[in-house]
């Protein structure tokens, strides 16, 4: 006689294709502090919120404007910051 499982399975699919660009700086700072990350690291991560950029298009520079979201791509800290940020969604 076969055994029938009474377990319920859940499946979660996330499309995080452009996730690094969508992280809000304020929420990242809050996530770091809630995760118990030392304040010196949280301050370092806060540098993301003070980032201003300009665009060069055909030799013309735009005005400086703030970057309100995303973690710096290519930074050594970025994958770790993103992981701490994403952990909020997986806590029960």
PDB file of C-alpha atoms in Angstrom:
ATOM      1  CA  UNK A   1       0.000   0.000   0.000  1.00  0.00           C
ATOM      2  CA  UNK A   2       1.405   3.428  -0.943  1.00  0.00           C
ATOM      3  CA  UNK A   3       1.985   6.275   1.482  1.00  0.00           C
ATOM      4  CA  UNK A   4       0.146   9.540   0.764  1.00  0.00           C
ATOM      5  CA  UNK A   5       1.841  12.679   2.095  1.00  0.00           C
ATOM      6  CA  UNK A   6      -0.307  15.234   3.886  1.00  0.00           C
ATOM      7  CA  UNK A   7       2.311  17.983   3.618  1.00  0.00           C
ATOM      8  CA  UNK A   8       1.556  21.330   2.024  1.00  0.00           C
ATOM      9  CA  UNK A   9       4.183  22.777  -0.263  1.00  0.00           C
ATOM     10  CA  UNK A  10       4.618  26.439  -1.135  1.00  0.00           C
ATOM     11  CA  UNK A  11       6.537  27.864  -4.056  1.00  0.00           C
ATOM     12  CA  UNK A  12       7.847  31.423  -4.229  1.00  0.00           C
ATOM     13  CA  UNK A  13       9.376  32.862  -7.373  1.00  0.00           C
ATOM     14  CA  UNK A  14      11.099  36.231  -7.260  1.00  0.00           C
ATOM     15  CA  UNK A  15      12.138  38.264 -10.256  1.00  0.00           C
ATOM     16  CA  UNK A  16      15.095  40.214  -8.917  1.00  0.00           C
ATOM     17  CA  UNK A  17      16.523  41.091 -12.296  1.00  0.00           C
ATOM     18  CA  UNK A  18      16.958  44.775 -11.467  1.00  0.00           C
ATOM     19  CA  UNK A  19      16.763  44.424  -7.708  1.00  0.00           C
ATOM     20  CA  UNK A  20      20.036  46.220  -6.971  1.00  0.00           C
ATOM     21  CA  UNK A  21      18.584  49.331  -8.601  1.00  0.00           C
ATOM     22  CA  UNK A  22      15.348  49.217  -6.602  1.00  0.00           C
ATOM     23  CA  UNK A  23      16.661  49.193  -3.020  1.00  0.00           C
ATOM     24  CA  UNK A  24      15.519  52.341  -1.205  1.00  0.00           C
ATOM     25  CA  UNK A  25      18.337  53.845   0.858  1.00  0.00           C
ATOM     26  CA  UNK A  26      16.203  54.607   3.904  1.00  0.00           C
ATOM     27  CA  UNK A  27      14.787  51.081   4.033  1.00  0.00           C
ATOM     28  CA  UNK A  28      18.281  49.665   3.642  1.00  0.00           C
ATOM     29  CA  UNK A  29      19.498  51.683   6.638  1.00  0.00           C
ATOM     30  CA  UNK A  30      16.550  50.522   8.735  1.00  0.00           C
ATOM     31  CA  UNK A  31      17.165  46.905   7.687  1.00  0.00           C
ATOM     32  CA  UNK A  32      20.815  47.128   8.691  1.00  0.00           C
ATOM     33  CA  UNK A  33      20.002  48.530  12.113  1.00  0.00           C
ATOM     34  CA  UNK A  34      17.272  45.934  12.725  1.00  0.00           C
ATOM     35  CA  UNK A  35      19.680  43.162  11.716  1.00  0.00           C
ATOM     36  CA  UNK A  36      22.063  44.293  14.432  1.00  0.00           C
ATOM     37  CA  UNK A  37      24.753  45.472  12.060  1.00  0.00           C
ATOM     38  CA  UNK A  38      27.299  47.623  13.907  1.00  0.00           C
ATOM     39  CA  UNK A  39      26.645  51.335  13.609  1.00  0.00           C
ATOM     40  CA  UNK A  40      29.957  51.985  11.803  1.00  0.00           C
ATOM     41  CA  UNK A  41      28.881  49.665   8.952  1.00  0.00           C
ATOM     42  CA  UNK A  42      25.414  51.231   8.874  1.00  0.00           C
ATOM     43  CA  UNK A  43      27.029  54.664   8.559  1.00  0.00           C
ATOM     44  CA  UNK A  44      29.219  53.388   5.742  1.00  0.00           C
ATOM     45  CA  UNK A  45      26.139  52.036   3.963  1.00  0.00           C
ATOM     46  CA  UNK A  46      24.459  55.401   4.508  1.00  0.00           C
ATOM     47  CA  UNK A  47      27.012  56.864   2.091  1.00  0.00           C
ATOM     48  CA  UNK A  48      24.739  55.479  -0.617  1.00  0.00           C
ATOM     49  CA  UNK A  49      22.075  57.981   0.384  1.00  0.00           C
ATOM     50  CA  UNK A  50      24.418  60.922  -0.186  1.00  0.00           C
ATOM     51  CA  UNK A  51      25.238  60.019  -3.769  1.00  0.00           C
ATOM     52  CA  UNK A  52      24.776  62.671  -6.459  1.00  0.00           C
ATOM     53  CA  UNK A  53      25.388  62.114 -10.160  1.00  0.00           C
ATOM     54  CA  UNK A  54      25.414  64.007 -13.421  1.00  0.00           C
ATOM     55  CA  UNK A  55      24.806  62.755 -16.945  1.00  0.00           C
ATOM     56  CA  UNK A  56      27.100  63.471 -19.864  1.00  0.00           C
ATOM     57  CA  UNK A  57      25.178  63.374 -23.147  1.00  0.00           C
ATOM     58  CA  UNK A  58      27.029  64.345 -26.321  1.00  0.00           C
ATOM     59  CA  UNK A  59      29.447  66.492 -24.337  1.00  0.00           C
ATOM     60  CA  UNK A  60      26.720  68.327 -22.403  1.00  0.00           C
ATOM     61  CA  UNK A  61      26.536  67.829 -18.641  1.00  0.00           C
ATOM     62  CA  UNK A  62      23.238  67.790 -16.803  1.00  0.00           C
ATOM     63  CA  UNK A  63      22.665  69.348 -13.406  1.00  0.00           C
ATOM     64  CA  UNK A  64      23.660  67.249 -10.397  1.00  0.00           C
ATOM     65  CA  UNK A  65      20.800  65.168  -8.967  1.00  0.00           C
ATOM     66  CA  UNK A  66      20.498  62.693  -6.069  1.00  0.00           C
ATOM     67  CA  UNK A  67      20.313  58.945  -6.518  1.00  0.00           C
ATOM     68  CA  UNK A  68      17.424  57.857  -4.299  1.00  0.00           C
ATOM     69  CA  UNK A  69      17.692  54.107  -4.668  1.00  0.00           C
ATOM     70  CA  UNK A  70      19.950  51.233  -5.467  1.00  0.00           C
ATOM     71  CA  UNK A  71      23.216  49.939  -4.139  1.00  0.00           C
ATOM     72  CA  UNK A  72      26.483  50.697  -5.885  1.00  0.00           C
ATOM     73  CA  UNK A  73      27.211  48.023  -8.418  1.00  0.00           C
ATOM     74  CA  UNK A  74      30.766  46.799  -8.351  1.00  0.00           C
ATOM     75  CA  UNK A  75      31.164  47.618  -4.672  1.00  0.00           C
ATOM     76  CA  UNK A  76      32.423  44.844  -2.400  1.00  0.00           C
ATOM     77  CA  UNK A  77      29.693  45.674   0.149  1.00  0.00           C
ATOM     78  CA  UNK A  78      26.761  45.757  -2.283  1.00  0.00           C
ATOM     79  CA  UNK A  79      25.911  42.022  -2.362  1.00  0.00           C
ATOM     80  CA  UNK A  80      26.012  41.875   1.438  1.00  0.00           C
ATOM     81  CA  UNK A  81      23.890  45.012   1.804  1.00  0.00           C
ATOM     82  CA  UNK A  82      21.371  43.594  -0.642  1.00  0.00           C
ATOM     83  CA  UNK A  83      21.251  40.277   1.254  1.00  0.00           C
ATOM     84  CA  UNK A  84      20.502  42.048   4.550  1.00  0.00           C
ATOM     85  CA  UNK A  85      17.803  44.086   2.805  1.00  0.00           C
ATOM     86  CA  UNK A  86      16.180  40.980   1.273  1.00  0.00           C
ATOM     87  CA  UNK A  87      16.150  39.131   4.588  1.00  0.00           C
ATOM     88  CA  UNK A  88      13.179  41.252   5.698  1.00  0.00           C
ATOM     89  CA  UNK A  89      11.020  39.405   3.191  1.00  0.00           C
ATOM     90  CA  UNK A  90      12.021  35.956   4.423  1.00  0.00           C
ATOM     91  CA  UNK A  91      11.489  36.418   8.163  1.00  0.00           C
ATOM     92  CA  UNK A  92       8.360  34.878   9.584  1.00  0.00           C
TER      93      UNK A  92
END
